[in-house]
CSV table of C-alpha atoms and ligand atoms in Angstrom, one decimal:
chain,number,residue,atom,x,y,z
M,1,MET,CA,-24.1,67.1,-14.3
M,2,GLU,CA,-26.8,65.0,-15.7
M,3,ASN,CA,-25.3,62.1,-17.6
M,4,LYS,CA,-26.6,62.1,-21.3
M,5,ASN,CA,-25.9,58.2,-21.6
M,6,ARG,CA,-28.3,57.6,-18.7
M,7,GLY,CA,-32.2,57.2,-19.5
M,8,SER,CA,-35.3,56.7,-17.8
M,9,PHE,CA,-38.5,54.9,-17.9
M,10,SER,CA,-41.4,56.3,-19.7
M,11,GLY,CA,-43.8,55.4,-17.1
M,12,SER,CA,-45.2,53.1,-14.6
M,13,LEU,CA,-46.2,50.0,-16.8
M,14,GLY,CA,-42.8,50.2,-18.3
M,15,PHE,CA,-41.2,50.1,-15.2
M,16,ILE,CA,-43.0,47.3,-13.8
M,17,LEU,CA,-43.1,45.0,-16.8
M,18,THR,CA,-39.1,45.5,-17.0
M,19,ALA,CA,-38.7,44.8,-13.3
M,20,VAL,CA,-41.1,41.7,-13.7
M,21,GLY,CA,-39.2,41.0,-16.8
M,22,SER,CA,-35.8,40.7,-14.7
M,23,ALA,CA,-37.5,38.5,-12.1
M,24,VAL,CA,-39.2,36.1,-14.2
M,25,GLY,CA,-36.6,34.0,-15.7
M,26,LEU,CA,-35.1,30.5,-16.1
M,27,GLY,CA,-35.2,30.3,-12.2
M,28,ASN,CA,-38.8,30.2,-12.4
M,29,LEU,CA,-39.1,27.5,-14.8
M,30,TRP,CA,-36.5,25.1,-13.8
M,31,GLY,CA,-36.4,25.8,-10.3
M,32,PHE,CA,-39.4,27.1,-8.3
M,33,PRO,CA,-41.9,24.1,-9.7
M,34,TYR,CA,-39.8,21.2,-8.8
M,35,LYS,CA,-38.5,22.4,-5.5
M,36,MET,CA,-42.0,23.1,-4.3
M,37,GLY,CA,-42.8,19.6,-5.2
M,38,ALA,CA,-39.9,18.0,-3.8
M,39,ASN,CA,-39.9,20.0,-0.7
M,40,GLY,CA,-43.2,19.5,0.7
M,41,GLY,CA,-45.8,21.1,-1.8
M,42,PHE,CA,-48.2,23.6,0.1
M,43,PRO,CA,-46.1,23.9,3.2
M,44,PHE,CA,-43.0,24.9,0.8
M,45,LEU,CA,-45.4,27.6,-1.1
M,46,ILE,CA,-46.0,28.9,2.6
M,47,ILE,CA,-42.3,29.2,3.6
M,48,TYR,CA,-41.5,30.6,0.2
M,49,LEU,CA,-43.9,33.3,0.6
M,50,VAL,CA,-42.8,34.1,4.0
M,51,PHE,CA,-39.2,34.7,2.6
M,52,VAL,CA,-40.9,36.7,-0.5
M,53,ILE,CA,-42.5,39.1,2.2
M,54,PHE,CA,-39.9,39.2,4.6
M,55,CYS,CA,-36.8,39.6,2.5
M,56,GLY,CA,-38.1,39.7,-1.2
M,57,VAL,CA,-40.4,42.7,-0.7
M,58,VAL,CA,-38.0,44.7,1.9
M,59,VAL,CA,-34.9,44.1,-0.2
M,60,MET,CA,-36.4,45.3,-3.4
M,61,GLY,CA,-38.0,48.5,-2.0
M,62,LEU,CA,-34.6,49.2,-0.3
M,63,GLU,CA,-32.8,48.8,-3.8
M,64,MET,CA,-35.1,50.9,-5.6
M,65,ALA,CA,-35.0,53.5,-3.0
M,66,ILE,CA,-30.9,53.6,-3.2
M,67,GLY,CA,-31.2,53.5,-6.7
M,68,ARG,CA,-33.6,56.2,-7.2
M,69,LYS,CA,-32.3,58.5,-4.4
M,70,THR,CA,-28.6,58.6,-5.7
M,71,GLY,CA,-29.6,58.3,-9.2
M,72,LYS,CA,-26.3,56.0,-9.9
M,73,SER,CA,-25.7,52.7,-10.7
M,74,PRO,CA,-24.6,50.3,-7.7
M,75,VAL,CA,-20.7,51.0,-7.0
M,76,LEU,CA,-21.3,54.9,-7.0
M,77,ALA,CA,-24.8,54.8,-5.3
M,78,MET,CA,-23.3,52.7,-2.4
M,79,GLY,CA,-20.2,55.0,-2.3
M,80,GLU,CA,-23.0,58.0,-1.8
M,81,LEU,CA,-24.0,56.3,1.5
M,82,GLY,CA,-20.3,56.2,2.6
M,83,LYS,CA,-17.1,55.5,0.8
M,84,GLN,CA,-16.4,52.6,2.7
M,85,TYR,CA,-19.5,50.8,1.3
M,86,LYS,CA,-18.4,50.9,-2.3
M,87,PHE,CA,-17.5,47.3,-1.9
M,88,VAL,CA,-21.1,46.3,-1.6
M,89,GLY,CA,-21.9,47.9,-4.8
M,90,TRP,CA,-19.0,45.9,-6.3
M,91,LEU,CA,-20.3,42.8,-4.9
M,92,SER,CA,-23.6,43.9,-6.7
M,93,VAL,CA,-21.9,44.5,-10.1
M,94,LEU,CA,-19.9,41.6,-10.1
M,95,CYS,CA,-22.7,39.0,-9.6
M,96,PRO,CA,-24.7,39.8,-12.9
M,97,ILE,CA,-21.6,39.8,-14.8
M,98,ILE,CA,-20.8,36.3,-13.4
M,99,ILE,CA,-24.2,35.1,-13.8
M,100,SER,CA,-24.5,36.2,-17.5
M,101,GLY,CA,-21.5,33.9,-18.2
M,102,PHE,CA,-23.8,30.9,-17.4
M,103,TYR,CA,-27.2,32.4,-18.2
M,104,SER,CA,-26.4,33.4,-21.7
M,105,VAL,CA,-25.3,30.1,-22.7
M,106,LEU,CA,-28.6,28.4,-21.2
M,107,ILE,CA,-30.5,30.8,-23.4
M,108,GLY,CA,-28.6,29.9,-26.2
M,109,TYR,CA,-29.5,26.3,-25.7
M,110,SER,CA,-33.0,27.3,-25.7
M,111,VAL,CA,-32.5,29.2,-29.1
M,112,ARG,CA,-31.3,25.6,-30.3
M,113,TYR,CA,-34.4,23.8,-29.2
M,114,ALA,CA,-36.9,26.7,-30.1
M,115,TRP,CA,-35.2,26.2,-33.7
M,116,GLY,CA,-35.1,22.6,-33.5
M,117,PHE,CA,-38.8,22.3,-32.8
M,118,LEU,CA,-39.7,24.8,-35.5
M,119,MET,CA,-37.7,22.7,-37.8
M,120,GLU,CA,-39.5,19.5,-36.9
M,121,ILE,CA,-42.9,21.5,-37.4
M,122,PHE,CA,-41.7,21.7,-41.0
M,123,GLY,CA,-40.9,18.1,-41.3
M,124,SER,CA,-37.1,18.2,-41.1
M,125,ASP,CA,-35.6,16.0,-38.4
M,126,SER,CA,-33.5,18.6,-36.4
M,127,PHE,CA,-33.0,16.3,-33.4
M,128,GLY,CA,-31.8,13.6,-35.4
M,129,GLY,CA,-34.3,11.2,-33.8
M,130,MET,CA,-32.4,11.2,-30.8
M,131,SER,CA,-34.0,11.0,-27.0
M,132,GLY,CA,-33.8,14.0,-25.0
M,133,GLY,CA,-30.7,13.0,-23.0
M,134,ASP,CA,-29.1,11.7,-26.0
M,135,PHE,CA,-29.5,15.0,-28.0
M,136,PHE,CA,-28.6,16.9,-25.0
M,137,GLY,CA,-25.3,15.1,-24.6
M,138,ALA,CA,-24.5,15.4,-28.3
M,139,TYR,CA,-25.1,19.1,-28.3
M,140,THR,CA,-23.4,20.1,-25.4
M,141,ALA,CA,-20.3,18.0,-26.7
M,142,GLU,CA,-20.1,20.4,-29.5
M,143,PRO,CA,-18.6,23.7,-27.7
M,144,MET,CA,-18.5,25.5,-31.2
M,145,GLN,CA,-22.2,24.9,-31.9
M,146,VAL,CA,-22.9,25.8,-28.2
M,147,MET,CA,-20.8,29.0,-28.4
M,148,LEU,CA,-22.4,30.2,-31.7
M,149,PHE,CA,-25.8,29.9,-30.1
M,150,THR,CA,-24.5,31.9,-27.0
M,151,ILE,CA,-23.0,34.5,-29.5
M,152,ILE,CA,-26.6,35.0,-31.2
M,153,THR,CA,-28.1,35.5,-27.5
M,154,LEU,CA,-25.4,37.7,-26.3
M,155,ALA,CA,-25.7,39.7,-29.7
M,156,ALA,CA,-29.4,40.0,-29.6
M,157,CYS,CA,-29.5,41.1,-25.9
M,158,GLY,CA,-26.5,43.7,-26.6
M,159,LEU,CA,-28.6,45.3,-29.3
M,160,ILE,CA,-31.6,45.6,-26.8
M,161,VAL,CA,-29.4,47.1,-24.0
M,162,ALA,CA,-27.7,49.3,-26.4
M,163,GLY,CA,-30.9,51.0,-27.6
M,164,GLY,CA,-31.6,52.2,-24.1
M,165,ILE,CA,-33.9,52.2,-21.5
M,166,ALA,CA,-37.0,53.6,-23.0
M,167,GLY,CA,-36.2,52.7,-26.4
M,168,GLY,CA,-34.8,49.1,-26.0
M,169,ILE,CA,-35.3,47.5,-22.6
M,170,GLU,CA,-38.6,48.7,-21.7
M,171,LYS,CA,-39.7,48.3,-25.5
M,172,PHE,CA,-38.7,44.5,-25.3
M,173,ASN,CA,-40.4,44.0,-22.2
M,174,LYS,CA,-43.7,45.6,-23.0
M,175,VAL,CA,-44.2,43.1,-25.8
M,176,GLY,CA,-42.1,40.2,-24.4
M,177,ILE,CA,-43.6,40.2,-20.7
M,178,PRO,CA,-47.2,39.9,-21.7
M,179,GLY,CA,-46.4,37.5,-24.6
M,180,LEU,CA,-44.8,35.4,-22.0
M,181,PHE,CA,-47.9,35.2,-19.9
M,182,VAL,CA,-49.9,34.5,-22.9
M,183,LEU,CA,-47.7,31.6,-23.8
M,184,LEU,CA,-47.9,30.4,-20.5
M,185,ILE,CA,-51.6,30.3,-20.5
M,186,VAL,CA,-51.7,28.8,-23.8
M,187,ILE,CA,-49.5,26.2,-22.6
M,188,ILE,CA,-51.5,25.4,-19.3
M,189,VAL,CA,-54.7,25.1,-21.1
M,190,TYR,CA,-53.2,22.6,-23.5
M,191,ASN,CA,-51.5,20.5,-20.5
M,192,PHE,CA,-55.0,20.3,-19.0
M,193,THR,CA,-56.5,18.6,-22.0
M,194,LEU,CA,-54.1,15.7,-21.6
M,195,PRO,CA,-55.1,12.5,-19.7
M,196,GLY,CA,-53.1,12.1,-16.5
M,197,ALA,CA,-52.3,15.6,-16.2
M,198,SER,CA,-53.7,16.0,-12.7
M,199,GLN,CA,-50.6,14.3,-11.4
M,200,GLY,CA,-49.0,17.3,-12.0
M,201,LEU,CA,-51.0,19.2,-9.4
M,202,THR,CA,-50.6,16.1,-7.2
M,203,TYR,CA,-46.7,16.5,-7.5
M,204,MET,CA,-46.7,20.6,-7.0
M,205,PHE,CA,-49.3,21.1,-4.3
M,206,THR,CA,-49.4,18.0,-2.0
M,207,SER,CA,-47.1,16.1,0.1
M,208,LYS,CA,-47.2,13.2,-2.6
M,209,GLY,CA,-44.6,15.1,-4.3
M,210,MET,CA,-42.2,14.1,-2.0
M,211,GLU,CA,-42.8,10.7,-2.7
M,212,MET,CA,-42.8,11.0,-6.6
M,213,ALA,CA,-39.5,12.9,-6.2
M,214,GLY,CA,-37.9,10.3,-3.9
M,215,THR,CA,-37.3,13.1,-1.1
M,216,GLU,CA,-38.5,13.9,2.6
M,217,PHE,CA,-39.5,16.6,4.2
M,218,ASP,CA,-37.0,18.7,6.1
M,219,PHE,CA,-38.0,22.0,7.4
M,220,PHE,CA,-34.7,23.6,7.5
M,221,ASN,CA,-33.8,22.3,4.1
M,222,ALA,CA,-37.1,23.7,2.8
M,223,CYS,CA,-36.3,27.1,4.3
M,224,ARG,CA,-32.6,27.0,2.9
M,225,VAL,CA,-34.2,26.1,-0.6
M,226,ALA,CA,-36.8,28.3,-0.5
M,227,ALA,CA,-34.6,31.4,0.6
M,228,GLY,CA,-31.9,30.6,-2.2
M,229,GLN,CA,-34.7,30.6,-4.8
M,230,MET,CA,-36.6,33.5,-3.7
M,231,LEU,CA,-33.3,35.7,-4.1
M,232,PHE,CA,-32.3,34.4,-7.4
M,233,SER,CA,-35.9,34.4,-8.5
M,234,CYS,CA,-36.6,38.0,-7.5
M,235,SER,CA,-33.2,39.2,-8.9
M,236,LEU,CA,-32.0,40.6,-5.4
M,237,GLY,CA,-28.7,41.7,-4.0
M,238,MET,CA,-27.4,42.3,-7.5
M,239,GLY,CA,-27.7,46.0,-8.0
M,240,ILE,CA,-30.6,45.3,-10.4
M,241,MET,CA,-33.1,47.1,-8.6
M,242,ILE,CA,-30.8,49.8,-7.6
M,243,THR,CA,-29.9,50.4,-11.2
M,244,TYR,CA,-33.5,50.1,-12.5
M,245,GLY,CA,-34.5,52.4,-9.5
M,246,SER,CA,-32.1,54.8,-10.7
M,247,TYR,CA,-34.1,55.3,-13.9
M,248,MET,CA,-37.6,55.4,-12.0
M,249,LYS,CA,-39.4,58.9,-12.2
M,250,PRO,CA,-39.9,60.4,-8.6
M,251,GLU,CA,-43.7,60.2,-8.6
M,252,GLU,CA,-43.8,56.4,-9.1
M,253,SER,CA,-44.8,54.6,-5.4
M,254,ILE,CA,-41.5,52.5,-4.6
M,255,SER,CA,-43.5,50.4,-2.2
M,256,ARG,CA,-46.3,49.4,-4.3
M,257,ASN,CA,-43.8,48.2,-7.1
M,258,ALA,CA,-42.0,46.3,-4.0
M,259,TRP,CA,-45.1,44.3,-3.5
M,260,ILE,CA,-46.4,43.9,-7.1
M,261,ILE,CA,-43.0,42.7,-8.7
M,262,PRO,CA,-42.2,39.8,-6.2
M,263,ALA,CA,-46.1,38.7,-6.4
M,264,ALA,CA,-46.0,38.8,-10.2
M,265,ASP,CA,-42.8,36.6,-10.0
M,266,THR,CA,-44.4,34.2,-7.7
M,267,LEU,CA,-47.4,34.0,-9.8
M,268,ALA,CA,-45.4,33.2,-12.9
M,269,ALA,CA,-43.3,30.7,-11.0
M,270,ILE,CA,-46.5,28.7,-10.0
M,271,MET,CA,-48.0,29.3,-13.7
M,272,ALA,CA,-44.6,27.7,-14.9
M,273,GLY,CA,-45.3,24.5,-12.9
M,274,LEU,CA,-48.6,24.5,-14.3
M,275,ALA,CA,-47.3,24.5,-17.7
M,276,ILE,CA,-44.3,22.0,-16.9
M,277,PHE,CA,-45.4,19.2,-14.5
M,278,PRO,CA,-48.6,18.3,-15.7
M,279,ALA,CA,-47.4,17.6,-19.2
M,280,VAL,CA,-44.5,15.7,-17.9
M,281,PHE,CA,-46.7,13.3,-15.8
M,282,ALA,CA,-49.1,12.9,-18.6
M,283,GLN,CA,-46.4,11.7,-20.8
M,284,GLY,CA,-45.2,9.3,-18.2
M,285,GLY,CA,-41.9,11.4,-17.2
M,286,THR,CA,-40.5,11.6,-13.7
M,287,PRO,CA,-39.9,14.8,-12.1
M,288,ASN,CA,-36.6,16.6,-12.0
M,289,GLY,CA,-35.3,20.0,-11.7
M,290,GLY,CA,-32.5,22.3,-13.2
M,291,VAL,CA,-31.0,22.3,-16.8
M,292,GLY,CA,-32.1,18.4,-17.1
M,293,LEU,CA,-35.6,19.5,-16.6
M,294,LEU,CA,-35.5,22.0,-19.3
M,295,PHE,CA,-33.6,20.5,-21.8
M,296,ILE,CA,-34.0,16.7,-21.4
M,297,THR,CA,-37.5,15.9,-19.6
M,298,MET,CA,-39.3,18.3,-21.4
M,299,HIS,CA,-37.7,17.6,-25.0
M,300,ASP,CA,-38.7,13.9,-24.3
M,301,THR,CA,-42.2,15.2,-23.1
M,302,PHE,CA,-42.9,16.9,-26.4
M,303,THR,CA,-41.6,14.4,-28.4
M,304,SER,CA,-43.7,11.8,-26.9
M,305,MET,CA,-46.6,14.1,-27.9
M,306,GLY,CA,-46.4,13.5,-31.7
M,307,ASN,CA,-46.8,16.1,-34.1
M,308,ILE,CA,-48.6,18.8,-31.9
M,309,GLY,CA,-45.6,18.2,-29.6
M,310,ASN,CA,-43.5,20.2,-32.0
M,311,VAL,CA,-45.9,23.1,-32.0
M,312,ILE,CA,-46.1,22.9,-28.2
M,313,GLY,CA,-42.3,22.4,-27.8
M,314,PHE,CA,-41.6,25.5,-30.0
M,315,LEU,CA,-44.0,27.6,-28.1
M,316,PHE,CA,-42.4,26.3,-24.7
M,317,TYR,CA,-38.9,27.5,-25.7
M,318,VAL,CA,-40.0,30.7,-27.2
M,319,LEU,CA,-41.4,31.1,-23.7
M,320,VAL,CA,-38.1,30.1,-22.2
M,321,ILE,CA,-36.2,32.5,-24.6
M,322,PHE,CA,-38.6,35.6,-23.4
M,323,ALA,CA,-38.2,34.8,-19.8
M,324,GLY,CA,-34.3,34.4,-20.3
M,325,VAL,CA,-33.7,37.3,-22.4
M,326,SER,CA,-35.8,39.9,-20.3
M,327,SER,CA,-33.6,38.7,-17.3
M,328,LEU,CA,-30.4,38.7,-19.3
M,329,ILE,CA,-30.8,42.3,-20.5
M,330,SER,CA,-31.3,43.1,-16.9
M,331,LEU,CA,-27.9,41.7,-16.1
M,332,MET,CA,-26.2,43.4,-18.9
M,333,GLU,CA,-27.7,46.7,-18.0
M,334,VAL,CA,-26.2,46.6,-14.5
M,335,ALA,CA,-22.8,46.0,-16.1
M,336,SER,CA,-23.2,48.5,-18.7
M,337,ALA,CA,-24.6,51.2,-16.3
M,338,HIS,CA,-21.5,50.8,-14.0
M,339,PHE,CA,-19.2,51.4,-16.8
M,340,ILE,CA,-21.0,54.3,-18.2
M,341,ASP,CA,-21.5,56.0,-14.8
M,342,SER,CA,-17.9,55.3,-13.6
M,343,ASN,CA,-16.5,56.6,-16.7
M,344,GLU,CA,-18.6,59.7,-16.5
M,345,ALA,CA,-17.5,60.1,-12.9
M,346,LYS,CA,-13.8,60.1,-13.9
M,347,GLY,CA,-14.4,62.6,-16.7
M,348,LYS,CA,-14.2,60.4,-19.7
M,349,PRO,CA,-17.8,59.8,-21.1
M,350,VAL,CA,-18.1,56.8,-22.7
M,351,SER,CA,-21.3,56.0,-25.0
M,352,ARG,CA,-24.1,53.4,-24.1
M,353,LYS,CA,-23.4,51.6,-27.3
M,354,ASN,CA,-19.6,51.7,-26.3
M,355,ALA,CA,-20.4,50.4,-22.9
M,356,VAL,CA,-22.6,47.6,-23.9
M,357,LEU,CA,-20.2,46.6,-26.6
M,358,VAL,CA,-17.2,46.1,-23.8
M,359,MET,CA,-19.6,44.4,-21.3
M,360,THR,CA,-21.0,42.0,-24.0
M,361,VAL,CA,-17.3,40.7,-25.2
M,362,ILE,CA,-16.4,40.4,-21.2
M,363,ILE,CA,-19.3,38.3,-20.6
M,364,PHE,CA,-18.8,36.1,-23.7
M,365,VAL,CA,-15.2,35.6,-22.5
M,366,LEU,CA,-16.6,34.6,-19.1
M,367,SER,CA,-19.2,31.9,-21.0
M,368,ILE,CA,-16.4,30.3,-23.1
M,369,PRO,CA,-15.2,28.0,-20.1
M,370,VAL,CA,-19.1,27.3,-19.4
M,371,CYS,CA,-19.6,26.5,-23.1
M,372,LEU,CA,-16.2,24.1,-22.8
M,373,ASP,CA,-17.1,22.5,-19.6
M,374,MET,CA,-20.2,20.7,-21.1
M,375,LEU,CA,-22.2,20.9,-17.7
M,376,GLY,CA,-19.3,19.1,-16.0
M,377,GLY,CA,-19.2,16.5,-19.1
M,378,SER,CA,-15.8,17.5,-19.9
M,379,ALA,CA,-12.6,17.0,-18.4
M,380,ILE,CA,-11.3,19.9,-18.4
M,381,THR,CA,-12.8,22.2,-15.6
M,382,THR,CA,-13.7,19.3,-13.4
M,383,GLN,CA,-9.9,18.9,-12.5
M,384,ILE,CA,-10.1,22.3,-10.8
M,385,PRO,CA,-10.7,20.9,-7.2
M,386,LEU,CA,-13.4,23.5,-6.1
M,387,VAL,CA,-15.4,22.9,-9.2
M,388,SER,CA,-15.4,19.1,-8.9
M,389,LYS,CA,-16.3,19.6,-5.3
M,390,ILE,CA,-19.4,21.8,-6.2
M,391,GLY,CA,-20.3,20.0,-9.4
M,392,CYS,CA,-19.6,21.9,-12.7
M,393,LEU,CA,-18.8,25.3,-13.7
M,394,VAL,CA,-22.6,26.6,-13.8
M,395,ASP,CA,-22.8,25.3,-10.2
M,396,THR,CA,-19.6,26.9,-9.3
M,397,TYR,CA,-20.6,30.5,-10.9
M,398,ASP,CA,-23.9,30.1,-8.8
M,399,PHE,CA,-22.4,29.1,-5.7
M,400,PHE,CA,-20.3,32.3,-5.7
M,401,THR,CA,-23.2,34.2,-6.7
M,402,GLU,CA,-26.4,32.9,-5.2
M,403,GLY,CA,-24.5,31.2,-2.5
M,404,ILE,CA,-22.3,34.1,-1.1
M,405,MET,CA,-22.3,37.5,-2.8
M,406,MET,CA,-26.1,37.8,-3.1
M,407,PRO,CA,-27.1,37.1,0.3
M,408,LEU,CA,-24.2,39.3,1.7
M,409,ALA,CA,-25.0,42.2,-0.4
M,410,ALA,CA,-28.5,42.1,0.8
M,411,ILE,CA,-27.6,42.0,4.2
M,412,LEU,CA,-25.0,44.6,4.1
M,413,MET,CA,-27.7,47.0,2.5
M,414,CYS,CA,-30.2,46.3,5.2
M,415,LEU,CA,-27.8,47.0,8.0
M,416,ILE,CA,-26.0,50.2,6.1
M,417,VAL,CA,-29.5,51.7,5.6
M,418,GLY,CA,-31.4,50.5,8.7
M,419,TRP,CA,-28.7,51.1,11.3
M,420,LYS,CA,-26.3,53.7,9.9
M,421,LYS,CA,-28.4,55.8,7.9
M,422,GLY,CA,-31.8,55.6,9.7
M,423,HIS,CA,-35.4,55.1,8.5
M,424,SER,CA,-35.9,58.5,7.2
M,425,TRP,CA,-33.1,58.2,4.7
M,426,TYR,CA,-35.1,55.5,2.6
M,427,GLU,CA,-38.6,56.8,3.8
M,428,GLU,CA,-38.2,60.2,2.5
M,429,GLU,CA,-37.3,58.9,-0.9
M,430,MET,CA,-40.6,56.4,-0.8
M,431,GLU,CA,-42.8,59.2,0.2
M,432,LYS,CA,-41.9,61.5,-2.7
M,433,CYS,CA,-44.6,63.2,-4.6
M,434,GLY,CA,-47.1,62.5,-1.8
M,435,ASN,CA,-46.8,58.5,-2.1
M,436,LYS,CA,-47.6,56.6,0.9
M,437,ILE,CA,-45.4,53.9,2.2
M,438,ILE,CA,-47.4,50.5,2.0
M,439,GLY,CA,-46.6,48.8,5.3
M,440,LYS,CA,-44.3,51.3,6.7
M,441,SER,CA,-43.9,49.8,10.3
M,442,PHE,CA,-43.3,46.6,8.5
M,443,PHE,CA,-40.4,47.9,6.4
M,444,ARG,CA,-38.9,49.5,9.6
M,445,VAL,CA,-38.9,46.3,11.7
M,446,SER,CA,-37.6,43.9,8.7
M,447,ILE,CA,-35.0,46.1,7.4
M,448,LYS,CA,-33.5,46.5,10.6
M,449,TYR,CA,-34.2,43.2,12.2
M,450,ILE,CA,-36.1,40.5,10.4
M,451,THR,CA,-34.2,40.6,7.0
M,452,PRO,CA,-30.8,40.5,8.0
M,453,ALA,CA,-31.4,37.6,10.6
M,454,MET,CA,-33.2,35.8,7.9
M,455,MET,CA,-30.6,36.4,5.3
M,456,THR,CA,-27.7,35.4,7.4
M,457,PHE,CA,-29.5,32.1,7.9
M,458,VAL,CA,-29.6,31.7,4.1
M,459,LEU,CA,-26.0,33.1,3.6
M,460,ILE,CA,-24.8,30.3,6.0
M,461,SER,CA,-27.0,27.6,4.9
M,462,LEU,CA,-26.3,27.9,1.2
M,463,ALA,CA,-22.8,28.1,1.6
M,464,LEU,CA,-22.6,24.9,3.5
M,465,SER,CA,-24.9,23.1,1.5
M,466,TYR,CA,-23.0,24.1,-1.7
M,467,LEU,CA,-20.0,22.7,-0.1
M,468,GLY,CA,-21.9,19.5,0.7
M,469,ILE,CA,-21.6,20.2,4.4
S,1,LIG,N1,-34.6,36.4,-11.8
S,1,LIG,C1,-33.9,35.6,-12.9
S,1,LIG,C2,-34.5,34.2,-12.7
S,1,LIG,O1,-35.2,33.7,-11.9
S,1,LIG,O2,-34.2,33.3,-13.6
S,1,LIG,C3,-32.4,35.4,-13.2
S,1,LIG,C4,-31.8,36.7,-12.9
S,1,LIG,C5,-32.0,37.6,-13.3
S,1,LIG,C6,-30.9,36.3,-11.6
S,1,LIG,C7,-31.4,38.8,-13.0
S,1,LIG,C8,-30.4,37.5,-11.3
S,1,LIG,C9,-30.5,38.7,-12.0
S,1,LIG,F1,-29.8,39.8,-11.8
């Protein structure tokens, strides 16, 4: 029986913008540009592209085919492939819930910073005249304030997801994603008017970047970093594309979308670098990545630009919010879709609104320790041996998801479909309504051999590197 609480995308553009919205997120802004510079520049880009093509495109196509063919969210979808495979679906559902636990906190930070720069435009001293590092330290040391901004973020995203696929998620992305690219272009154009901006290009695209970041080229390390970044950045191995695929119309070309979405994500990652590093170098900053780049280095960069820095800073954090929200709603959708589908299967239908409410509360509960952890600055969570070994709670959540669950789910999906179900299982779905598979032999060889082999390398090397081995 058709599940009334499910929905569908209104058309191609809505689907593509929504999937790009999930892929383009904080990972593109704080991860890719820094990692590219610090790991070889142009050669890193080539390595990254190899992973995008042989793993990103393949797993994306496969997830969409699984989703659309079964019409279900990950646990039930994998259960249709065989009861014994349900656990792969569970990996895919737990992952987004865990990631949302820290992702929502970080978007909350961005809301605070956007608000801060907006206030500064109107002459109020919202950052107390502090340096980036001092303000960040002071802000994160007030968990109640951090929690307030996390609640605002989760409530806004919850409302979007509760609005449904076409009425909420697609609507947001149809405005948010073009808006995000426009903001990127505005900031990039402004950046290139700054004296010294070309150093940003030198950092990202040439081998001098390693000198600037104080690193050295190591091929295997570059592969490991590129692979982990690709998986997180393309939103793979966590049921997002299974869930979004389940709402996709049969006439849509899965293989075309599987090429377009990672390409758009990579373009956005390069543009993000151009929106960040030219400004950082022009203002005399030093390159770094992660949370420190977004909230300390960029804050200092905008402050040192004078009045115009408040406007550019405000636009930049609005950009971060658009990127973050479009990703967070995809994470919340996976969790909510699972709740809706599993209750429907038990004969106890639950409304989308109630499902989203339950998931929002669960994610908020998971985010509380992250708020209290102060990114490792508090003594509470760092007393847990595993957390202190890995770094802080955000890194710990990231270790279990990006380091273990995502690559594992991606490998298992390829092996189950490639070896147990056979190529016709997914090809039938990809070829529906007369669609041609773009790269049919490529998908065949990759799903069975190349992608699982490359992903196994990622799984082992990421797990070891997180543990500092
Ligand atoms: N792809 C998003 C990013 O690059 O920030 C993050 C993300 C979204 C990760 C959705 C995982 C996910 F399921």
